[in-house]
Amino acid sequence: MLRPILALDIGTTTGWALRGFDGLVTAGTASFKPGRYDGGGMRYLRFTNWLTELDRLSGPVGTIWFEEVRRHAGTDAAHVYGGLMASLTSWAELRGIPYEGVPVGTIKRHATGKGNANKAAMIAAAKARGFSPADDNEADAIAILHWAIETQGGVA
């Protein structure tokens, strides 16, 4: 039996892809946009609760791979990413789930052959694999998952 693998493109709209214990791949997006009356930490609490529910339903996550972003468009995006990363890594540590970041260029190169592929190219690559991604976040998560499976986490 395969251990489930979770791939994430972390952000306010988080793209996710999961290979379940049965080998079936599912993917989607989850929004962690704060509500009008939310406190500053609610986004991160909802993200953690979402991870817990995904883990419960997929039974249990074996490994987590995520897009490792080194440059952000703005300060707010960097702060959100950092907060979500802290939430993800502490959540995984508490459960003994191994996690690792994959550089953006590595993911794009594996999916499209170009390390600087644009959003449209990433969506096209996911569609070529038979998926119908809602946006580039989901397409990136699908690419991360396939990179992790096909390279055995960069070993192959």
mmCIF file of N, CA and C in Angstrom, residues 17-127:
data_model
loop_
_atom_site.group_PDB
_atom_site.id
_atom_site.type_symbol
_atom_site.label_atom_id
_atom_site.label_comp_id
_atom_site.label_asym_id
_atom_site.label_seq_id
_atom_site.Cartn_x
_atom_site.Cartn_y
_atom_site.Cartn_z
ATOM 1 N N ALA A 17 -2.337 18.842 -4.470
ATOM 2 C CA ALA A 17 -2.490 17.596 -5.224
ATOM 3 C C ALA A 17 -2.103 16.474 -4.273
ATOM 4 N N LEU A 18 -2.854 15.398 -4.322
ATOM 5 C CA LEU A 18 -2.665 14.300 -3.389
ATOM 6 C C LEU A 18 -2.710 12.974 -4.128
ATOM 7 N N ARG A 19 -1.666 12.176 -3.935
ATOM 8 C CA ARG A 19 -1.735 10.784 -4.394
ATOM 9 C C ARG A 19 -2.138 9.972 -3.184
ATOM 10 N N GLY A 20 -3.318 9.376 -3.253
ATOM 11 C CA GLY A 20 -3.833 8.614 -2.132
ATOM 12 C C GLY A 20 -3.147 7.264 -1.992
ATOM 13 N N PHE A 21 -3.479 6.561 -0.934
ATOM 14 C CA PHE A 21 -2.896 5.244 -0.670
ATOM 15 C C PHE A 21 -3.225 4.248 -1.776
ATOM 16 N N ASP A 22 -4.287 4.535 -2.543
ATOM 17 C CA ASP A 22 -4.704 3.662 -3.652
ATOM 18 C C ASP A 22 -4.064 4.069 -4.979
ATOM 19 N N GLY A 23 -3.223 5.117 -4.965
ATOM 20 C CA GLY A 23 -2.563 5.596 -6.176
ATOM 21 C C GLY A 23 -3.353 6.635 -6.945
ATOM 22 N N LEU A 24 -4.603 6.874 -6.556
ATOM 23 C CA LEU A 24 -5.448 7.859 -7.225
ATOM 24 C C LEU A 24 -4.969 9.269 -6.898
ATOM 25 N N VAL A 25 -4.870 10.116 -7.930
ATOM 26 C CA VAL A 25 -4.443 11.496 -7.732
ATOM 27 C C VAL A 25 -5.655 12.417 -7.794
ATOM 28 N N THR A 26 -5.805 13.239 -6.763
ATOM 29 C CA THR A 26 -6.839 14.265 -6.733
ATOM 30 C C THR A 26 -6.133 15.601 -6.523
ATOM 31 N N ALA A 27 -6.782 16.669 -6.958
ATOM 32 C CA ALA A 27 -6.169 17.992 -6.846
ATOM 33 C C ALA A 27 -7.251 19.051 -6.742
ATOM 34 N N GLY A 28 -6.853 20.215 -6.268
ATOM 35 C CA GLY A 28 -7.790 21.322 -6.164
ATOM 36 C C GLY A 28 -7.116 22.554 -5.598
ATOM 37 N N THR A 29 -7.941 23.503 -5.171
ATOM 38 C CA THR A 29 -7.438 24.711 -4.516
ATOM 39 C C THR A 29 -8.237 24.938 -3.240
ATOM 40 N N ALA A 30 -7.630 25.633 -2.313
ATOM 41 C CA ALA A 30 -8.298 26.021 -1.070
ATOM 42 C C ALA A 30 -7.944 27.480 -0.810
ATOM 43 N N SER A 31 -8.948 28.276 -0.468
ATOM 44 C CA SER A 31 -8.728 29.702 -0.223
ATOM 45 C C SER A 31 -8.562 29.975 1.270
ATOM 46 N N PHE A 32 -7.523 30.718 1.596
ATOM 47 C CA PHE A 32 -7.296 31.127 2.968
ATOM 48 C C PHE A 32 -7.295 32.642 3.078
ATOM 49 N N LYS A 33 -8.155 33.250 2.263
ATOM 50 C CA LYS A 33 -8.334 34.700 2.285
ATOM 51 C C LYS A 33 -9.077 35.036 3.576
ATOM 52 N N PRO A 34 -8.565 35.996 4.336
ATOM 53 C CA PRO A 34 -9.237 36.309 5.599
ATOM 54 C C PRO A 34 -10.603 36.950 5.367
ATOM 55 N N GLY A 35 -11.520 36.627 6.255
ATOM 56 C CA GLY A 35 -12.845 37.246 6.207
ATOM 57 C C GLY A 35 -12.787 38.641 6.792
ATOM 58 N N ARG A 36 -13.846 39.390 6.577
ATOM 59 C CA ARG A 36 -13.903 40.784 7.003
ATOM 60 C C ARG A 36 -13.663 40.957 8.503
ATOM 61 N N TYR A 37 -14.161 40.021 9.294
ATOM 62 C CA TYR A 37 -14.056 40.159 10.749
ATOM 63 C C TYR A 37 -13.028 39.208 11.367
ATOM 64 N N ASP A 38 -12.210 38.591 10.524
ATOM 65 C CA ASP A 38 -11.204 37.652 11.019
ATOM 66 C C ASP A 38 -10.044 38.385 11.694
ATOM 67 N N GLY A 39 -9.535 37.796 12.758
ATOM 68 C CA GLY A 39 -8.306 38.282 13.383
ATOM 69 C C GLY A 39 -7.127 37.877 12.512
ATOM 70 N N GLY A 40 -5.964 38.418 12.808
ATOM 71 C CA GLY A 40 -4.776 38.181 11.999
ATOM 72 C C GLY A 40 -4.344 36.729 11.886
ATOM 73 N N GLY A 41 -4.668 35.915 12.886
ATOM 74 C CA GLY A 41 -4.232 34.523 12.877
ATOM 75 C C GLY A 41 -5.228 33.535 12.293
ATOM 76 N N MET A 42 -6.419 33.999 11.951
ATOM 77 C CA MET A 42 -7.461 33.073 11.483
ATOM 78 C C MET A 42 -7.074 32.356 10.191
ATOM 79 N N ARG A 43 -6.394 33.040 9.279
ATOM 80 C CA ARG A 43 -5.961 32.420 8.026
ATOM 81 C C ARG A 43 -5.122 31.170 8.334
ATOM 82 N N TYR A 44 -4.213 31.290 9.290
ATOM 83 C CA TYR A 44 -3.289 30.210 9.625
ATOM 84 C C TYR A 44 -3.994 29.090 10.392
ATOM 85 N N LEU A 45 -4.935 29.461 11.227
ATOM 86 C CA LEU A 45 -5.730 28.464 11.943
ATOM 87 C C LEU A 45 -6.584 27.655 10.958
ATOM 88 N N ARG A 46 -7.199 28.342 10.004
ATOM 89 C CA ARG A 46 -8.000 27.638 8.986
ATOM 90 C C ARG A 46 -7.126 26.732 8.126
ATOM 91 N N PHE A 47 -5.910 27.184 7.796
ATOM 92 C CA PHE A 47 -4.970 26.368 7.023
ATOM 93 C C PHE A 47 -4.613 25.090 7.793
ATOM 94 N N THR A 48 -4.296 25.237 9.079
ATOM 95 C CA THR A 48 -3.949 24.085 9.911
ATOM 96 C C THR A 48 -5.127 23.117 10.024
ATOM 97 N N ASN A 49 -6.318 23.649 10.225
ATOM 98 C CA ASN A 49 -7.513 22.796 10.305
ATOM 99 C C ASN A 49 -7.761 22.075 8.988
ATOM 100 N N TRP A 50 -7.513 22.766 7.875
ATOM 101 C CA TRP A 50 -7.675 22.163 6.556
ATOM 102 C C TRP A 50 -6.681 21.009 6.375
ATOM 103 N N LEU A 51 -5.429 21.200 6.779
ATOM 104 C CA LEU A 51 -4.430 20.132 6.708
ATOM 105 C C LEU A 51 -4.869 18.920 7.530
ATOM 106 N N THR A 52 -5.381 19.176 8.717
ATOM 107 C CA THR A 52 -5.831 18.089 9.599
ATOM 108 C C THR A 52 -6.962 17.296 8.943
ATOM 109 N N GLU A 53 -7.893 17.997 8.339
ATOM 110 C CA GLU A 53 -9.019 17.324 7.680
ATOM 111 C C GLU A 53 -8.549 16.542 6.454
ATOM 112 N N LEU A 54 -7.659 17.110 5.680
ATOM 113 C CA LEU A 54 -7.109 16.416 4.506
ATOM 114 C C LEU A 54 -6.383 15.143 4.942
ATOM 115 N N ASP A 55 -5.617 15.246 5.998
ATOM 116 C CA ASP A 55 -4.887 14.104 6.553
ATOM 117 C C ASP A 55 -5.865 13.030 7.030
ATOM 118 N N ARG A 56 -6.919 13.444 7.691
ATOM 119 C CA ARG A 56 -7.925 12.507 8.207
ATOM 120 C C ARG A 56 -8.633 11.788 7.064
ATOM 121 N N LEU A 57 -8.979 12.526 6.033
ATOM 122 C CA LEU A 57 -9.725 11.945 4.911
ATOM 123 C C LEU A 57 -8.850 11.102 3.995
ATOM 124 N N SER A 58 -7.578 11.464 3.850
ATOM 125 C CA SER A 58 -6.702 10.733 2.928
ATOM 126 C C SER A 58 -6.020 9.568 3.609
ATOM 127 N N GLY A 59 -5.905 9.592 4.892
ATOM 128 C CA GLY A 59 -5.485 8.573 5.786
ATOM 129 C C GLY A 59 -4.134 7.931 5.743
ATOM 130 N N PRO A 60 -3.257 8.288 6.569
ATOM 131 C CA PRO A 60 -2.628 9.573 6.887
ATOM 132 C C PRO A 60 -1.561 9.933 5.853
ATOM 133 N N VAL A 61 -1.287 11.221 5.731
ATOM 134 C CA VAL A 61 -0.290 11.715 4.772
ATOM 135 C C VAL A 61 1.082 11.163 5.146
ATOM 136 N N GLY A 62 1.817 10.659 4.137
ATOM 137 C CA GLY A 62 3.141 10.085 4.370
ATOM 138 C C GLY A 62 4.271 11.075 4.162
ATOM 139 N N THR A 63 4.125 11.963 3.166
ATOM 140 C CA THR A 63 5.165 12.940 2.828
ATOM 141 C C THR A 63 4.498 14.195 2.279
ATOM 142 N N ILE A 64 5.120 15.344 2.531
ATOM 143 C CA ILE A 64 4.623 16.613 1.993
ATOM 144 C C ILE A 64 5.739 17.276 1.193
ATOM 145 N N TRP A 65 5.414 17.682 -0.025
ATOM 146 C CA TRP A 65 6.319 18.447 -0.887
ATOM 147 C C TRP A 65 5.630 19.779 -1.154
ATOM 148 N N PHE A 66 6.390 20.859 -1.145
ATOM 149 C CA PHE A 66 5.796 22.172 -1.390
ATOM 150 C C PHE A 66 6.722 23.015 -2.253
ATOM 151 N N GLU A 67 6.117 23.986 -2.909
ATOM 152 C CA GLU A 67 6.883 24.904 -3.746
ATOM 153 C C GLU A 67 7.657 25.859 -2.843
ATOM 154 N N GLU A 68 8.973 25.842 -3.001
ATOM 155 C CA GLU A 68 9.847 26.681 -2.183
ATOM 156 C C GLU A 68 10.096 27.999 -2.919
ATOM 157 N N VAL A 69 9.406 29.025 -2.478
ATOM 158 C CA VAL A 69 9.504 30.335 -3.124
ATOM 159 C C VAL A 69 10.575 31.160 -2.421
ATOM 160 N N ARG A 70 11.494 31.706 -3.196
ATOM 161 C CA ARG A 70 12.576 32.526 -2.647
ATOM 162 C C ARG A 70 12.385 34.012 -2.920
ATOM 163 N N ARG A 71 11.475 34.358 -3.840
ATOM 164 C CA ARG A 71 11.247 35.762 -4.180
ATOM 165 C C ARG A 71 9.740 35.981 -4.311
ATOM 166 N N HIS A 72 9.248 37.029 -3.661
ATOM 167 C CA HIS A 72 7.819 37.329 -3.689
ATOM 168 C C HIS A 72 7.558 38.669 -4.363
ATOM 169 N N ALA A 73 6.352 38.790 -4.927
ATOM 170 C CA ALA A 73 5.970 40.021 -5.626
ATOM 171 C C ALA A 73 5.867 41.199 -4.668
ATOM 172 N N GLY A 74 5.501 40.934 -3.421
ATOM 173 C CA GLY A 74 5.340 42.025 -2.472
ATOM 174 C C GLY A 74 5.545 41.571 -1.045
ATOM 175 N N THR A 75 5.608 42.538 -0.142
ATOM 176 C CA THR A 75 5.833 42.256 1.274
ATOM 177 C C THR A 75 4.702 41.432 1.868
ATOM 178 N N ASP A 76 3.458 41.772 1.546
ATOM 179 C CA ASP A 76 2.321 41.036 2.093
ATOM 180 C C ASP A 76 2.363 39.569 1.682
ATOM 181 N N ALA A 77 2.679 39.309 0.407
ATOM 182 C CA ALA A 77 2.761 37.927 -0.076
ATOM 183 C C ALA A 77 3.844 37.166 0.675
ATOM 184 N N ALA A 78 4.965 37.819 0.939
ATOM 185 C CA ALA A 78 6.054 37.177 1.672
ATOM 186 C C ALA A 78 5.632 36.848 3.101
ATOM 187 N N HIS A 79 4.900 37.753 3.738
ATOM 188 C CA HIS A 79 4.436 37.524 5.106
ATOM 189 C C HIS A 79 3.438 36.368 5.160
ATOM 190 N N VAL A 80 2.504 36.349 4.220
ATOM 191 C CA VAL A 80 1.511 35.266 4.167
ATOM 192 C C VAL A 80 2.214 33.932 3.945
ATOM 193 N N TYR A 81 3.135 33.882 2.993
ATOM 194 C CA TYR A 81 3.863 32.650 2.703
ATOM 195 C C TYR A 81 4.618 32.177 3.955
ATOM 196 N N GLY A 82 5.295 33.086 4.621
ATOM 197 C CA GLY A 82 6.042 32.732 5.828
ATOM 198 C C GLY A 82 5.145 32.189 6.926
ATOM 199 N N GLY A 83 3.994 32.795 7.101
ATOM 200 C CA GLY A 83 3.047 32.325 8.121
ATOM 201 C C GLY A 83 2.482 30.960 7.784
ATOM 202 N N LEU A 84 2.150 30.754 6.513
ATOM 203 C CA LEU A 84 1.635 29.446 6.089
ATOM 204 C C LEU A 84 2.718 28.378 6.191
ATOM 205 N N MET A 85 3.966 28.752 5.849
ATOM 206 C CA MET A 85 5.085 27.813 5.969
ATOM 207 C C MET A 85 5.295 27.402 7.425
ATOM 208 N N ALA A 86 5.243 28.364 8.320
ATOM 209 C CA ALA A 86 5.407 28.072 9.754
ATOM 210 C C ALA A 86 4.288 27.139 10.221
ATOM 211 N N SER A 87 3.070 27.407 9.767
ATOM 212 C CA SER A 87 1.935 26.560 10.137
ATOM 213 C C SER A 87 2.112 25.151 9.593
ATOM 214 N N LEU A 88 2.511 25.039 8.313
ATOM 215 C CA LEU A 88 2.699 23.736 7.678
ATOM 216 C C LEU A 88 3.804 22.934 8.361
ATOM 217 N N THR A 89 4.965 23.557 8.566
ATOM 218 C CA THR A 89 6.100 22.816 9.106
ATOM 219 C C THR A 89 5.870 22.410 10.555
ATOM 220 N N SER A 90 5.245 23.266 11.356
ATOM 221 C CA SER A 90 4.966 22.880 12.746
ATOM 222 C C SER A 90 3.906 21.781 12.786
ATOM 223 N N TRP A 91 2.891 21.871 11.917
ATOM 224 C CA TRP A 91 1.856 20.831 11.832
ATOM 225 C C TRP A 91 2.493 19.494 11.463
ATOM 226 N N ALA A 92 3.379 19.493 10.472
ATOM 227 C CA ALA A 92 4.031 18.261 10.031
ATOM 228 C C ALA A 92 4.964 17.714 11.112
ATOM 229 N N GLU A 93 5.701 18.587 11.771
ATOM 230 C CA GLU A 93 6.613 18.157 12.840
ATOM 231 C C GLU A 93 5.853 17.469 13.971
ATOM 232 N N LEU A 94 4.716 18.027 14.360
ATOM 233 C CA LEU A 94 3.905 17.443 15.429
ATOM 234 C C LEU A 94 3.461 16.017 15.099
ATOM 235 N N ARG A 95 3.303 15.726 13.801
ATOM 236 C CA ARG A 95 2.805 14.421 13.364
ATOM 237 C C ARG A 95 3.911 13.497 12.844
ATOM 238 N N GLY A 96 5.137 13.994 12.835
ATOM 239 C CA GLY A 96 6.245 13.181 12.338
ATOM 240 C C GLY A 96 6.182 12.940 10.839
ATOM 241 N N ILE A 97 5.594 13.896 10.096
ATOM 242 C CA ILE A 97 5.480 13.766 8.643
ATOM 243 C C ILE A 97 6.651 14.492 7.992
ATOM 244 N N PRO A 98 7.461 13.782 7.191
ATOM 245 C CA PRO A 98 8.563 14.467 6.516
ATOM 246 C C PRO A 98 8.042 15.451 5.458
ATOM 247 N N TYR A 99 8.731 16.582 5.330
ATOM 248 C CA TYR A 99 8.333 17.606 4.361
ATOM 249 C C TYR A 99 9.586 18.197 3.744
ATOM 250 N N GLU A 100 9.432 18.673 2.508
ATOM 251 C CA GLU A 100 10.575 19.306 1.847
ATOM 252 C C GLU A 100 10.091 20.246 0.759
ATOM 253 N N GLY A 101 10.813 21.353 0.608
ATOM 254 C CA GLY A 101 10.516 22.317 -0.438
ATOM 255 C C GLY A 101 11.232 21.958 -1.723
ATOM 256 N N VAL A 102 10.602 22.312 -2.835
ATOM 257 C CA VAL A 102 11.188 22.097 -4.159
ATOM 258 C C VAL A 102 11.288 23.461 -4.828
ATOM 259 N N PRO A 103 12.480 23.850 -5.306
ATOM 260 C CA PRO A 103 12.610 25.166 -5.944
ATOM 261 C C PRO A 103 11.669 25.338 -7.142
ATOM 262 N N VAL A 104 11.181 26.556 -7.303
ATOM 263 C CA VAL A 104 10.239 26.879 -8.376
ATOM 264 C C VAL A 104 10.786 26.447 -9.742
ATOM 265 N N GLY A 105 12.040 26.771 -10.037
ATOM 266 C CA GLY A 105 12.632 26.438 -11.336
ATOM 267 C C GLY A 105 12.674 24.942 -11.593
ATOM 268 N N THR A 106 12.920 24.162 -10.565
ATOM 269 C CA THR A 106 12.964 22.699 -10.687
ATOM 270 C C THR A 106 11.602 22.163 -11.108
ATOM 271 N N ILE A 107 10.558 22.680 -10.478
ATOM 272 C CA ILE A 107 9.192 22.239 -10.786
ATOM 273 C C ILE A 107 8.827 22.615 -12.219
ATOM 274 N N LYS A 108 9.086 23.866 -12.576
ATOM 275 C CA LYS A 108 8.739 24.350 -13.922
ATOM 276 C C LYS A 108 9.518 23.596 -15.001
ATOM 277 N N ARG A 109 10.793 23.329 -14.761
ATOM 278 C CA ARG A 109 11.626 22.606 -15.726
ATOM 279 C C ARG A 109 11.116 21.181 -15.913
ATOM 280 N N HIS A 110 10.745 20.533 -14.835
ATOM 281 C CA HIS A 110 10.247 19.153 -14.917
ATOM 282 C C HIS A 110 8.917 19.103 -15.662
ATOM 283 N N ALA A 111 8.056 20.082 -15.417
ATOM 284 C CA ALA A 111 6.717 20.082 -16.021
ATOM 285 C C ALA A 111 6.726 20.501 -17.488
ATOM 286 N N THR A 112 7.579 21.484 -17.826
ATOM 287 C CA THR A 112 7.493 22.093 -19.160
ATOM 288 C C THR A 112 8.785 22.047 -19.967
ATOM 289 N N GLY A 113 9.898 21.735 -19.297
ATOM 290 C CA GLY A 113 11.188 21.792 -19.972
ATOM 291 C C GLY A 113 11.853 23.152 -19.853
ATOM 292 N N LYS A 114 11.124 24.138 -19.303
ATOM 293 C CA LYS A 114 11.671 25.489 -19.119
ATOM 294 C C LYS A 114 11.578 25.883 -17.649
ATOM 295 N N GLY A 115 12.692 26.300 -17.085
ATOM 296 C CA GLY A 115 12.726 26.687 -15.678
ATOM 297 C C GLY A 115 12.035 27.997 -15.365
ATOM 298 N N ASN A 116 11.689 28.747 -16.408
ATOM 299 C CA ASN A 116 10.994 30.020 -16.196
ATOM 300 C C ASN A 116 9.628 30.037 -16.884
ATOM 301 N N ALA A 117 9.007 28.867 -16.979
ATOM 302 C CA ALA A 117 7.700 28.741 -17.646
ATOM 303 C C ALA A 117 6.669 29.654 -16.978
ATOM 304 N N ASN A 118 5.780 30.214 -17.816
ATOM 305 C CA ASN A 118 4.744 31.087 -17.265
ATOM 306 C C ASN A 118 3.541 30.264 -16.788
ATOM 307 N N LYS A 119 2.557 30.968 -16.230
ATOM 308 C CA LYS A 119 1.378 30.302 -15.666
ATOM 309 C C LYS A 119 0.623 29.499 -16.718
ATOM 310 N N ALA A 120 0.480 30.059 -17.897
ATOM 311 C CA ALA A 120 -0.249 29.365 -18.975
ATOM 312 C C ALA A 120 0.438 28.056 -19.353
ATOM 313 N N ALA A 121 1.768 28.063 -19.372
ATOM 314 C CA ALA A 121 2.520 26.844 -19.710
ATOM 315 C C ALA A 121 2.344 25.781 -18.631
ATOM 316 N N MET A 122 2.295 26.207 -17.383
ATOM 317 C CA MET A 122 2.097 25.251 -16.281
ATOM 318 C C MET A 122 0.695 24.644 -16.336
ATOM 319 N N ILE A 123 -0.288 25.460 -16.649
ATOM 320 C CA ILE A 123 -1.668 24.957 -16.793
ATOM 321 C C ILE A 123 -1.739 23.986 -17.964
ATOM 322 N N ALA A 124 -1.097 24.330 -19.079
ATOM 323 C CA ALA A 124 -1.075 23.454 -20.259
ATOM 324 C C ALA A 124 -0.402 22.120 -19.937
ATOM 325 N N ALA A 125 0.662 22.140 -19.140
ATOM 326 C CA ALA A 125 1.363 20.907 -18.760
ATOM 327 C C ALA A 125 0.463 20.010 -17.915
ATOM 328 N N ALA A 126 -0.313 20.606 -17.002
ATOM 329 C CA ALA A 126 -1.242 19.822 -16.179
ATOM 330 C C ALA A 126 -2.351 19.229 -17.050
ATOM 331 N N LYS A 127 -2.834 20.018 -18.001
ATOM 332 C CA LYS A 127 -3.877 19.524 -18.920
ATOM 333 C C LYS A 127 -3.346 18.377 -19.774
#
